[in-house]
Coordinates of C-alpha atoms in Angstrom, one line a residue:
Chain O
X15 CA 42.0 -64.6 35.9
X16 CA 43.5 -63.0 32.6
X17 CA 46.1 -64.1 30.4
X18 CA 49.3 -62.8 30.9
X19 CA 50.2 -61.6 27.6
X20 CA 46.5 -59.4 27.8
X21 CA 48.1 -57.8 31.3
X22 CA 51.7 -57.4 29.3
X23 CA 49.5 -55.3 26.2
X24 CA 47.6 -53.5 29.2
X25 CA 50.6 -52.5 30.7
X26 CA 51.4 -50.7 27.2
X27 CA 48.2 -49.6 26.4
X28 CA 48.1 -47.8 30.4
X29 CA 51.4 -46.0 30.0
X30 CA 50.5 -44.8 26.0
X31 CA 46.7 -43.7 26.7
X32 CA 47.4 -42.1 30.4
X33 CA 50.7 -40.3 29.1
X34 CA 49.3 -37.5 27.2
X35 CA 46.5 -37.0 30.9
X36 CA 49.5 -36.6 32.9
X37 CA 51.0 -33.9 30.7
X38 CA 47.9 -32.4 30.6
X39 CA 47.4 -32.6 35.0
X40 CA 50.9 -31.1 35.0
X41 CA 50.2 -28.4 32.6
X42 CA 47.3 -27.8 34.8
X43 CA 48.8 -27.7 38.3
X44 CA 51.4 -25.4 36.5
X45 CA 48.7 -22.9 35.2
X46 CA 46.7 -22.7 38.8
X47 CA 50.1 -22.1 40.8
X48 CA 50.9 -19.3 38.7
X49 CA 47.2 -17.9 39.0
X50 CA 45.6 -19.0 35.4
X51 CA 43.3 -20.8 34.3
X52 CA 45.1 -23.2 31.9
X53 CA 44.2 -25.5 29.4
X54 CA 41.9 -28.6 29.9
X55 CA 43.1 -31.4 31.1
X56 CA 42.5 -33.0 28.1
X57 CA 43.8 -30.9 25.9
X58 CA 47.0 -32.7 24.9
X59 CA 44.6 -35.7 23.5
X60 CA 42.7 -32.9 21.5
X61 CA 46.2 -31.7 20.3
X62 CA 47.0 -35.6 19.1
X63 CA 43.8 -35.5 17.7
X64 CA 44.4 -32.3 15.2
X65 CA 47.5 -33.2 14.5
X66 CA 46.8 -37.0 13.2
X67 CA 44.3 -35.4 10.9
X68 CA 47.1 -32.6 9.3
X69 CA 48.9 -32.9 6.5
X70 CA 52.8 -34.3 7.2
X71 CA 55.5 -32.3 5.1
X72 CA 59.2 -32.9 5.4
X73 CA 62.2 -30.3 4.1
X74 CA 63.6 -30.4 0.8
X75 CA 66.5 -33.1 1.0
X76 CA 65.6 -35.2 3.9
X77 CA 66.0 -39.0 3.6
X78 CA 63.5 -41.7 4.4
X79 CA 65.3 -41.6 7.9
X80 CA 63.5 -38.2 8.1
X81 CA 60.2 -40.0 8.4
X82 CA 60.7 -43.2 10.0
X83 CA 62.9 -41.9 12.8
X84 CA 59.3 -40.8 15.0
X85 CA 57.8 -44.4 14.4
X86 CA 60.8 -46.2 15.5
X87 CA 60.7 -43.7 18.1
X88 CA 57.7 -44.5 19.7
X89 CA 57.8 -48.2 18.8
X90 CA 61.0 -48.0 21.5
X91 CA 58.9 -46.2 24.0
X92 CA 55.9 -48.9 24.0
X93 CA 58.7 -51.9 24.2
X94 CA 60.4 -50.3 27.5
X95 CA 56.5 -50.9 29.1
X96 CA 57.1 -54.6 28.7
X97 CA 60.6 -54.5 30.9
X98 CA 59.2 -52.5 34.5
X99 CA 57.1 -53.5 36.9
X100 CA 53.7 -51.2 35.4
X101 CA 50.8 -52.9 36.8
X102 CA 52.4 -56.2 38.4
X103 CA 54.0 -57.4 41.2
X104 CA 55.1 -60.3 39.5
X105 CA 57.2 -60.6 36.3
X106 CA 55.2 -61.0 32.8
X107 CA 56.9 -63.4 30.7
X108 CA 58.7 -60.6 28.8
X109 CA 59.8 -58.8 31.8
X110 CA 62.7 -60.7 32.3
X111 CA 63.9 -59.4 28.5
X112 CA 65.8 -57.1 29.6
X113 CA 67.3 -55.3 33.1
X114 CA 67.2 -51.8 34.1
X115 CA 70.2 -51.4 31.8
X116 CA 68.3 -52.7 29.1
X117 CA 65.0 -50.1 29.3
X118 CA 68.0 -47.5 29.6
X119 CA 69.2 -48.4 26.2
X120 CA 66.3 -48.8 24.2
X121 CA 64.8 -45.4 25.4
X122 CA 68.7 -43.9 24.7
X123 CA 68.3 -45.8 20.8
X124 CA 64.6 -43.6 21.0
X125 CA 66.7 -40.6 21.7
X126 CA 69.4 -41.5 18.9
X127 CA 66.8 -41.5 16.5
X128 CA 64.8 -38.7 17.0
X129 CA 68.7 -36.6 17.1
X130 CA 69.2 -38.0 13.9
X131 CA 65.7 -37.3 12.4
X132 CA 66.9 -33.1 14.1
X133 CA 69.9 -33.6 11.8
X134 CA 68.5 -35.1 8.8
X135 CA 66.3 -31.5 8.9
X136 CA 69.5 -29.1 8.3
X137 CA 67.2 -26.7 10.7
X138 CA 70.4 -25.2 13.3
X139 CA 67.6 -25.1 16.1
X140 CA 66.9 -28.5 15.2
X141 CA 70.4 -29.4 14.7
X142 CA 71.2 -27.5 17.9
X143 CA 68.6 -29.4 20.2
X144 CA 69.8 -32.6 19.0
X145 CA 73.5 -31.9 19.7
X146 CA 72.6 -30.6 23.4
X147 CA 70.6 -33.0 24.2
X148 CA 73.3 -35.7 23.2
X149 CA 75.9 -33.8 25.3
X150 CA 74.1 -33.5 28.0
X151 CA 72.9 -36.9 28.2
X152 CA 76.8 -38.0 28.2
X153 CA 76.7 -35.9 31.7
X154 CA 73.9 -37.4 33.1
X155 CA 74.7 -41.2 32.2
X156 CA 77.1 -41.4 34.9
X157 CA 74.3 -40.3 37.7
X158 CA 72.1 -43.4 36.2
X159 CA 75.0 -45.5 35.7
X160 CA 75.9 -45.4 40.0
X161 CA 72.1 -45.3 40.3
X162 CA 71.9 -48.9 38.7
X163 CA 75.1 -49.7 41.1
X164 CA 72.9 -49.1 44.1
X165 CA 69.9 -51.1 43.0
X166 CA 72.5 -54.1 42.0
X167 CA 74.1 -53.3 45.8
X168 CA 70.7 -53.6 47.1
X169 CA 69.2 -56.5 45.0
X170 CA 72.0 -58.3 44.2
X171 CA 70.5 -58.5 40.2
X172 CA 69.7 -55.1 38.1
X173 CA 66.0 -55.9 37.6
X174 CA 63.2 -53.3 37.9
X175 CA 60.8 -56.0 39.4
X176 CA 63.6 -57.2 42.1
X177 CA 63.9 -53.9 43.8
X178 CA 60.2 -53.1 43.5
X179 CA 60.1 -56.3 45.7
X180 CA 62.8 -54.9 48.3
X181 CA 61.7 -51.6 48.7
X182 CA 58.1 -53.3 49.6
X183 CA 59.7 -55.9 52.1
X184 CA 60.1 -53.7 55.1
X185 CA 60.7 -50.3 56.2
X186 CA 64.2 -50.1 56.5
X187 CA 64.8 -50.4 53.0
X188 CA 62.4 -47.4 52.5
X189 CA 64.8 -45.1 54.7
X190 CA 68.1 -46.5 54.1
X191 CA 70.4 -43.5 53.2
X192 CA 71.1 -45.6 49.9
X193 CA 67.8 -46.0 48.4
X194 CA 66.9 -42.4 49.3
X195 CA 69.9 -40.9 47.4
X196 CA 69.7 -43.6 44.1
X197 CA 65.6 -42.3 44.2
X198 CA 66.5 -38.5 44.8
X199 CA 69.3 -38.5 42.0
X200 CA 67.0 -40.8 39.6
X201 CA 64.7 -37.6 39.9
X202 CA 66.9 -35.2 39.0
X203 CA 67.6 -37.0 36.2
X204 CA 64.0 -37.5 35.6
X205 CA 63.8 -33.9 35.9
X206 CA 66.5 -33.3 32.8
X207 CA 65.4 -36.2 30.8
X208 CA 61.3 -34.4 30.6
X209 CA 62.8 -31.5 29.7
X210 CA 61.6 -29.7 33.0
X211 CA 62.7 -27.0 35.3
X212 CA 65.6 -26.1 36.1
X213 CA 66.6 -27.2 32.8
X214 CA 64.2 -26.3 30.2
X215 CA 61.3 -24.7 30.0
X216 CA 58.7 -27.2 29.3
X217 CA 56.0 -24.6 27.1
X218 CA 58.4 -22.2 25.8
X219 CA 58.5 -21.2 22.2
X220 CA 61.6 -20.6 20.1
X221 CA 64.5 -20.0 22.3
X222 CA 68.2 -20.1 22.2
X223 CA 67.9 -22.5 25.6
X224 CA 66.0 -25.1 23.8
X225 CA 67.3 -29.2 24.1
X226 CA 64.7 -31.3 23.5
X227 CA 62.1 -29.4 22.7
X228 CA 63.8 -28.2 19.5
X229 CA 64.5 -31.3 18.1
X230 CA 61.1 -31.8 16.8
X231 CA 60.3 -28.4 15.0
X232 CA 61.0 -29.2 11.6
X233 CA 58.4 -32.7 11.9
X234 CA 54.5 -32.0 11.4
X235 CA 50.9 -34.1 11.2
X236 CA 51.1 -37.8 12.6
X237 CA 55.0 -37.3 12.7
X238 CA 54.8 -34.3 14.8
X239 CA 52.1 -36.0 16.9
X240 CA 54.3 -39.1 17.4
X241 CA 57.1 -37.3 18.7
X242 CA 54.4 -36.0 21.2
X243 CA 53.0 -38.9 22.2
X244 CA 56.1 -40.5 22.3
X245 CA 58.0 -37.9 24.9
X246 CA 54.9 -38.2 27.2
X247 CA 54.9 -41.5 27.1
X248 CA 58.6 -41.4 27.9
X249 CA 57.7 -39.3 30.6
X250 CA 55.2 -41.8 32.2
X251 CA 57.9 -44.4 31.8
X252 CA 60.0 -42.4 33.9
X253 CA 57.8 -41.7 36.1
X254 CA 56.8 -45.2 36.4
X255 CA 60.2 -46.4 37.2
X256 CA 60.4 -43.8 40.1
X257 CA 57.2 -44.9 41.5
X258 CA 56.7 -48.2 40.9
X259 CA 60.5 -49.4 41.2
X260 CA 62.3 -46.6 43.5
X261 CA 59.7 -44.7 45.5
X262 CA 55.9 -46.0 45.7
X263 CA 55.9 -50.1 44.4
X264 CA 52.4 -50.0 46.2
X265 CA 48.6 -50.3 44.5
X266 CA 50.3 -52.7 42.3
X267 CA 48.7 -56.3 41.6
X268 CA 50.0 -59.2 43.2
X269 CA 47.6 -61.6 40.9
X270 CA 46.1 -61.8 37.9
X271 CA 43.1 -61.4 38.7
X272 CA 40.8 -58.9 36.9
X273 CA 39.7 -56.6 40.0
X274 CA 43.8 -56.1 40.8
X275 CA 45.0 -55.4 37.7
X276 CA 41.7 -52.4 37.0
X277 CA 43.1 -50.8 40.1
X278 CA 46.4 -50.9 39.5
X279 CA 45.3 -49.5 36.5
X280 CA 43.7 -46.8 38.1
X281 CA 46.7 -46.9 41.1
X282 CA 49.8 -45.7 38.5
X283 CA 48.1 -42.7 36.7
X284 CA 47.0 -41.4 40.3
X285 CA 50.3 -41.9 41.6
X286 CA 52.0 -40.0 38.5
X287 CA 49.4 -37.4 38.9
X288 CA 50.4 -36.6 42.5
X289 CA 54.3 -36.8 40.9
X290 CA 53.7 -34.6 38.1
X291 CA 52.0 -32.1 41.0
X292 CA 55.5 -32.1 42.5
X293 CA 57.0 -31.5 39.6
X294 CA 54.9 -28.8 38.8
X295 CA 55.4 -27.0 41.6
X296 CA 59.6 -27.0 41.0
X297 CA 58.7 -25.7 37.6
X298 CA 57.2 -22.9 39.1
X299 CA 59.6 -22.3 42.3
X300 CA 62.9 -22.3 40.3
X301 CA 64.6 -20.2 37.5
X302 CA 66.0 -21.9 34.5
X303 CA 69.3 -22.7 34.8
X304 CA 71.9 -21.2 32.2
X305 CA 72.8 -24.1 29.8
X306 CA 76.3 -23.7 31.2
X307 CA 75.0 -24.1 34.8
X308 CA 73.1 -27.6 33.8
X309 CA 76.9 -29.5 34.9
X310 CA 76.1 -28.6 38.2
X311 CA 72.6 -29.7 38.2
X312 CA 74.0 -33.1 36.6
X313 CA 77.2 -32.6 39.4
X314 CA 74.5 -32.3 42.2
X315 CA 73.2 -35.5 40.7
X316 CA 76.3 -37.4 41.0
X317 CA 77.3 -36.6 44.3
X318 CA 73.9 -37.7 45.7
X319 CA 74.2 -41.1 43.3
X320 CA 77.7 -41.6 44.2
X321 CA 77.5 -41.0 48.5
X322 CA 74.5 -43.8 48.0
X323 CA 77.2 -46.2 46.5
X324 CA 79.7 -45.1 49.6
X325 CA 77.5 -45.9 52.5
X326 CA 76.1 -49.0 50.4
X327 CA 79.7 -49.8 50.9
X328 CA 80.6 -49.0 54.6
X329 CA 77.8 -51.4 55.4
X330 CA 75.3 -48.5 56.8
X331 CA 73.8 -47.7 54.4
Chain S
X27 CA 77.9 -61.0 45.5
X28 CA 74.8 -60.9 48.0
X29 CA 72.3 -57.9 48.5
X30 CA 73.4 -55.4 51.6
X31 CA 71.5 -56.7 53.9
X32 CA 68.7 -53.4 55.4
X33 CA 69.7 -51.7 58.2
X34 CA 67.1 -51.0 61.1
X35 CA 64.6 -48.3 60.9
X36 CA 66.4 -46.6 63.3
X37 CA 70.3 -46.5 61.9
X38 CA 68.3 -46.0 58.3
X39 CA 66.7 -42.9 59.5
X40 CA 70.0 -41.7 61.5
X41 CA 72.1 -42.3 58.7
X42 CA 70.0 -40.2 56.3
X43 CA 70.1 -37.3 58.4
X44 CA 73.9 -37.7 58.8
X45 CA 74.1 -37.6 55.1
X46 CA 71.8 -34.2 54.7
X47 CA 74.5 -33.2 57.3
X48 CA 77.5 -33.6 54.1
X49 CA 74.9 -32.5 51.8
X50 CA 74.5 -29.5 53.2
X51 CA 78.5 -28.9 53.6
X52 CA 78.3 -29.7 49.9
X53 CA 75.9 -27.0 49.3
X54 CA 78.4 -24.4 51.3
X55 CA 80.7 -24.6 47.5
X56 CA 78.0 -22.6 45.9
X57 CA 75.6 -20.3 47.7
X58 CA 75.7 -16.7 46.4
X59 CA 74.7 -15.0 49.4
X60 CA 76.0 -15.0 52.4
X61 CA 72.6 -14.7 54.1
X62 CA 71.7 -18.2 52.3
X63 CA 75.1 -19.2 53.4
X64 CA 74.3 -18.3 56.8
X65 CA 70.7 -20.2 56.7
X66 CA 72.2 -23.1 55.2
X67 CA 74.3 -23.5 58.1
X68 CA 71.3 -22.9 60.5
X69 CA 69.9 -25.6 58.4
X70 CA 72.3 -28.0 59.3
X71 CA 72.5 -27.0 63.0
X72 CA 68.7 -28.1 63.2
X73 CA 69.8 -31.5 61.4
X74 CA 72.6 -32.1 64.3
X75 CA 69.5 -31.2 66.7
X76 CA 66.9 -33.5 65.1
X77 CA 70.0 -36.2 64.9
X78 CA 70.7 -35.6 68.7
X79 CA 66.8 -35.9 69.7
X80 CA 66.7 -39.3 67.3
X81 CA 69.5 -40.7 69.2
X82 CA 68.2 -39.9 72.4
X83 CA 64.7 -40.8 71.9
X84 CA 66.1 -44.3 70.9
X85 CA 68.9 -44.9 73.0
X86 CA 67.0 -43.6 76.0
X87 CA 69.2 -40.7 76.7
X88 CA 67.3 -37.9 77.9
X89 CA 70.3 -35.4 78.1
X90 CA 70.6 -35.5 74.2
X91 CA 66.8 -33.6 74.7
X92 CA 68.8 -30.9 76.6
X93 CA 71.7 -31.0 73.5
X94 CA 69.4 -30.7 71.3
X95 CA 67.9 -27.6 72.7
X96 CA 71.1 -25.9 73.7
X97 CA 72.3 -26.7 69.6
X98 CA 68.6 -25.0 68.1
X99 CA 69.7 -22.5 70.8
X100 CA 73.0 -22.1 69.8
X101 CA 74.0 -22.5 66.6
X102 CA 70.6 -22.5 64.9
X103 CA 69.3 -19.0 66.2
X104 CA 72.0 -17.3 68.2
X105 CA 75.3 -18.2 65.9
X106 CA 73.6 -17.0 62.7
X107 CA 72.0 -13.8 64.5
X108 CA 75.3 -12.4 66.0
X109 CA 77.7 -13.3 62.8
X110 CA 74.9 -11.4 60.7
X111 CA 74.6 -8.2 62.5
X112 CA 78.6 -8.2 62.7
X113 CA 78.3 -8.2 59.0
X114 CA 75.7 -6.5 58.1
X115 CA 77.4 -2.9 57.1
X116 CA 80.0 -5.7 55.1
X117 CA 76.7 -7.1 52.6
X118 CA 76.3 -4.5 49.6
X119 CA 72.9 -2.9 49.3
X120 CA 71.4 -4.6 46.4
X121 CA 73.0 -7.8 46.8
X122 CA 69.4 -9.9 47.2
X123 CA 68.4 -8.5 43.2
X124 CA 71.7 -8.9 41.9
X125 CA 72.9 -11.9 43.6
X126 CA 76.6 -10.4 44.2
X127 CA 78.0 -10.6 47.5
X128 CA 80.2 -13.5 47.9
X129 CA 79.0 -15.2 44.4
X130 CA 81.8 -16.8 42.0
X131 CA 84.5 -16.9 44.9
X132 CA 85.1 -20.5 43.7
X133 CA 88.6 -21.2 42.7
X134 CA 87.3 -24.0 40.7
X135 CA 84.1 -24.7 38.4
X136 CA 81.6 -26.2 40.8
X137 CA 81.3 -29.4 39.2
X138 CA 85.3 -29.8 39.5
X139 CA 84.9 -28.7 43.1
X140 CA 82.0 -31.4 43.9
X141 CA 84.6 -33.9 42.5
X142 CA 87.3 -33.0 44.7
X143 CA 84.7 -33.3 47.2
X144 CA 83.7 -36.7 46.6
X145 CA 87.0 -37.6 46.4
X146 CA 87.8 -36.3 50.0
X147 CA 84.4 -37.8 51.4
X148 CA 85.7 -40.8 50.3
X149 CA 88.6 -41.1 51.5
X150 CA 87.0 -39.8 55.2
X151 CA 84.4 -42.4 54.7
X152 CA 86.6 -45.2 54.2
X153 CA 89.9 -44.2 56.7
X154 CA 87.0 -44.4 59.5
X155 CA 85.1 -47.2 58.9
X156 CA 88.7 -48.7 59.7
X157 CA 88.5 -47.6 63.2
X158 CA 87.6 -50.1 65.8
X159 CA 84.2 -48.0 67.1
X160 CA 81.2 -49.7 68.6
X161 CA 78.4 -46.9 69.5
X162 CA 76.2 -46.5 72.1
X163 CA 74.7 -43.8 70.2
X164 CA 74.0 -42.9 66.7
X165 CA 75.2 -45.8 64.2
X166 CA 78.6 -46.5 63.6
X167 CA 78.1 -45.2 59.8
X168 CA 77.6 -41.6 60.7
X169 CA 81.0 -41.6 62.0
X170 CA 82.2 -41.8 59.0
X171 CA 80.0 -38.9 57.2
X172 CA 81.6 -37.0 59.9
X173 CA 84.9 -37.3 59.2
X174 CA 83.7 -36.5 55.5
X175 CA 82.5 -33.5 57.1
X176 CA 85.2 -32.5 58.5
X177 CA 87.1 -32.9 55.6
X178 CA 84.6 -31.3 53.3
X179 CA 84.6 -28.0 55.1
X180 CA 88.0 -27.6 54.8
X181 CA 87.6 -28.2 51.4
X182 CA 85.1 -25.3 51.5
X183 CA 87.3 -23.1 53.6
X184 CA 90.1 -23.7 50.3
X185 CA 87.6 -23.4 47.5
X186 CA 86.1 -20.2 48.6
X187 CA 87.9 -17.5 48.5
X188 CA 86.1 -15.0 51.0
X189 CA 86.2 -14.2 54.6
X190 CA 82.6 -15.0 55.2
X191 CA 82.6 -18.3 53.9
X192 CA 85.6 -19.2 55.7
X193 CA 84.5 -18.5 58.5
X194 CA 81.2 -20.7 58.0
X195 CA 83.2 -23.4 57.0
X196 CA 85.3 -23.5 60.4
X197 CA 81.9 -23.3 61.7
X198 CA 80.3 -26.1 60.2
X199 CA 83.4 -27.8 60.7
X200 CA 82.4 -28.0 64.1
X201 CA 78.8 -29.2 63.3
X202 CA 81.1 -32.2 61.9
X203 CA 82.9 -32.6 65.6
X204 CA 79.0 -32.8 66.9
X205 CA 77.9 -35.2 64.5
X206 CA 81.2 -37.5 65.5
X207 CA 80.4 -37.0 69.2
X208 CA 77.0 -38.6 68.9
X209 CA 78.7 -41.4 67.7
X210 CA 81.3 -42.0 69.6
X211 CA 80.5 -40.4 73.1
X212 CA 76.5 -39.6 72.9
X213 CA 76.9 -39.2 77.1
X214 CA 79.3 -37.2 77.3
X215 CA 78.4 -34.6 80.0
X216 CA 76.6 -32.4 78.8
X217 CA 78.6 -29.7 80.8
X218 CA 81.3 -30.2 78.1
X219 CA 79.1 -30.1 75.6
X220 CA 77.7 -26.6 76.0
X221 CA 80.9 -25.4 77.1
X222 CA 81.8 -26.1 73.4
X223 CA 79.3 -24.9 72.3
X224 CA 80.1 -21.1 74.3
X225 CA 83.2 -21.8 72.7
X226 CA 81.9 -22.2 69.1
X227 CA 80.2 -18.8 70.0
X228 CA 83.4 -16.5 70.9
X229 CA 85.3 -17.8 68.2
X230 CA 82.2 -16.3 65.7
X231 CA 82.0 -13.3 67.6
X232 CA 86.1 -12.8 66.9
X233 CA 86.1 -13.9 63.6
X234 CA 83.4 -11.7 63.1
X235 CA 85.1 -9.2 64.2
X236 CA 88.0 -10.2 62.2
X237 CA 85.9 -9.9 59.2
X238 CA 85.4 -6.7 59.8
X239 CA 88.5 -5.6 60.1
X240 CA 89.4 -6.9 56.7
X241 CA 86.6 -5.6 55.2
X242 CA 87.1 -1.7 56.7
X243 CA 90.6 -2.4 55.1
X244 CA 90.0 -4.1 51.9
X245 CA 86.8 -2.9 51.4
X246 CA 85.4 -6.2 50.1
X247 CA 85.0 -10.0 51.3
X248 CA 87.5 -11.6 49.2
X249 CA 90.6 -13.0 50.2
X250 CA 92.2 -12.6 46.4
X251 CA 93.7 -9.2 47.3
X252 CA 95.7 -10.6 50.6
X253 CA 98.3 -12.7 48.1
X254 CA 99.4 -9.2 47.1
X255 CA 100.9 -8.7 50.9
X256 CA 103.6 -11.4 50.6
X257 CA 106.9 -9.9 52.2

């Protein structure tokens, strides 16, 4: 039996050291779809790696804020760990901290400060990222807003661990029109917030389509490689969420014993490797959308969220 | 308030498919091309046909085999065919590299046009569920994504402003009726049923002929120039 507060620090420690892995596995699928041979696997760790060891420099006329923003960045992505269901069926005695809503606003305060860090630069492409990626995210807060709707429908509360529990109770709350929509919209979402196809290129360098991405080209050494580290392991958050709340709350483990929890350790980072497949293989089906077309990706969103809420509320659904 | 309770396997799995039924009618307020347009409502002719062959595998109605087969049949191969090759000397040349041919006949943004959308789904979701139906067949729910539907391709029959996507709007419109007859009369005979269908078939082959006609005068698919020939 271990301690709960060791399976709360393992749940951190899973989603910061298999985060970079599954950038790498999706980097990899990627490169074999389109006929290359693409990097290692590991090579994202090796990037981490070099760029701990280089020298940080920051532009002439940047605050402290400049500097701290990437810490306090990735200090908010190894809290929302704590909040979700990672390796456990049952809460940990931090899980109940905070509800979905919760984990939504501390990864949006991750998000703040990182735009803020773009604009303490005076770079325009950094200044630019950070003001699209702001904008945008107003658009797609309403899609996660009617997605938390359905899971309160569902679960009568707003915590991660609560619908985790539904989804695994039978099979007709697997295909209920509702919780297919809420999980098919959260991925879209997912799907903007990673920075992936259909919209933005995920590898690209400098171009004038750039959100996320941009934001971080003015930071270098350890900064730089937080910022890294820190959208991966945003990534595996989200993905975590999808699987382990919405889509897949299986290979988790329901006690606290040792042999459970090492497989469920082993369970997640399979699970996201078979997502990050999928997403792979959108990345290489679909064109970029124009940054004017990304509305209708977020619209597309919307409607699926919103018709879950509807047939939530005619009773069917 | 307390969770919804789940519904069975069974109206779960029907519902879903009722609601790829809207989605697709949502996805008629943007296709470029009117061969996607075309295949997308193929698409949701096979989903009436898998939704049929649910019900009937369920419900033990084995006619809703024969519905399903006469719908594939139908509307899924022989709808799509003929409205094609009416229109084939109508689609320009190039238009699968440059993605012209009835692309941007919106009279709104898209995301506007989803919102008015949503708006009239709801409003057909909710005006049904007031109706006093108890179903024999598919679950009482997808009665009201049918009358969402319904409502929804009219919606696409405004928004777009071109022949062809008119007409595959009234058409879909009609994959709607289906959807609402599974509901509410699943044994219906089935005489009536493909008589419909026939029906569904005549009117393409007129309006396809119809679209011709407009397009030998007009020389294109869009309905902007006809506002010109008030009297």
């Amino acid at each position: 039996m271990l301690p709960e507060p060791l399976i709360q620090v393992l749940q951190v420690l899973t989603v910061a050291g298999a985060a970079p892995g599954i950038s790498g596995v999706i980097a990899r699928v990627e490169a074999t779809l389109q006929g290359r041979h693409g990097p290692r696997i590991l090579q994202p760790y090796y990037d981490l790696a070099k760029l701990f060891r280089k020298e940080a420099l920051a532009p002439e006329g940047a605050s402290w804020v400049f500097l701290a923003a990437p810490v306090a960045a990735f200090a908010c992505y190894l809290t929302v760990p704590l909040l979700i269901p990672v390796l456990t069926t049952f809460p940990l005695p931090l899980g109940y901290m905070g509800d979905i809503l919760g984990g939504g606003f501390i990864l949006s305060l991750a998000s703040f400060l990182v735009a803020v860090a773009a604009l303490e630069t005076g770079s325009p492409y950094a200044q630019l990222g950070a003001s699209r990626a702001k904008t945008f995210a107003a658009i797609t807060e309403p899609v996660v807003l009617f997605v938390v709707f359905t899971v309160a429908m569902l679960t009568a509360t707003d915590l991660p661990y609560a619908l985790a529990a539904t989804v695994r109770a039978s099979a007709g709350q697997i295909v209920r029109p509702a919780h297919v929509l809420a999980a098919a919209a959260l991925f879209m979402v997912i799907l903007y917030e990673t920075g992936r196809i259909p919209v933005e290129t995920h590898s690209g360098t400098n171009e004038f389509g750039m959100i996320e991405e941009a934001r971080s080209f003015e930071h270098s050494g350890p900064y730089l490689a937080l910022l890294r580290w820190g959208s991966a392991a945003k990534q595996m958050i989200l993905y975590t969420i999808l699987l382990n709340v919405f889509t897949a709350p299986w290979g988790l483990a329901a006690t606290r014993g040792a042999g459970p929890v090492l497989l469920a350790m082993v369970a997640l980072p399979a699970k996201a490797c078979v997502l990050g497949a999928v997403v792979a293989v959108i990345d290489d089906s679909f064109a970029k959308l124009r940054l004017f077309k990304i509305t209708e990706f977020a619209a597309a969103a919307f409607l699926l969220a919103v018709l879950g809420v509807f047939t939530l509320y005619l009773g069917g659904g | 308030m307390p969770p919804a309770p789940a519904p069975s396997v069974f109206a779960g799995t029907a519902n879903v498919i009722a609601v790829l039924i809207l989605l697709a009618e949502f996805g008629m307020f943007r296709q470029a091309l009117l061969r996607d347009q075309v295949r997308l409502y193929a698409g949701q002719s096979v989903l009436i046909a898998a939704l049929a062959v649910l019900v009937g595998a369920v419900q033990q109605l084995p006619e809703l085999y024969v519905l399903a087969a006469v719908t594939i049949a139908l509307k899924a191969v022989a709808i799509p065919l003929v409205f094609r090759r009416l229109l084939r000397e109508t689609e320009p040349e190039h238009a699968e590299q440059t993605g012209h041919d009835i692309a941007g006949t919106g009279g709104l943004g898209l995301a506007s046009t989803v919102l008015i959308g949503l708006a009239v789904a709801a409003f057909g979701f909710f005006t049904a569920t007031a109706l006093p139906v108890s179903s024999g067949g598919a679950p009482v729910t997808a009665l009201s994504v049918s009358v969402s539907v319904i409502l929804v391709a009219f919606v696409v029959m405004i928004h777009r402003r071109d022949v062809a996507s008119q007409a595959i709007g009234l058409f879909s419109l009609e994959n709607g009726i289906s959807l609402a007859s599974l509901v509410v009369a699943p044994a219906l005979p089935l005489l009536v049923e493909v008589v419909l269908a026939v029906d569904l078939l005549l009117a393409v082959v007129v309006l396809g002929l119809l679209i011709r006609l407009h397009h030998g005068r007009a020389e294109t698919l869009s309905t902007a120039d006809l506002t010109e020939l008030r009297g």
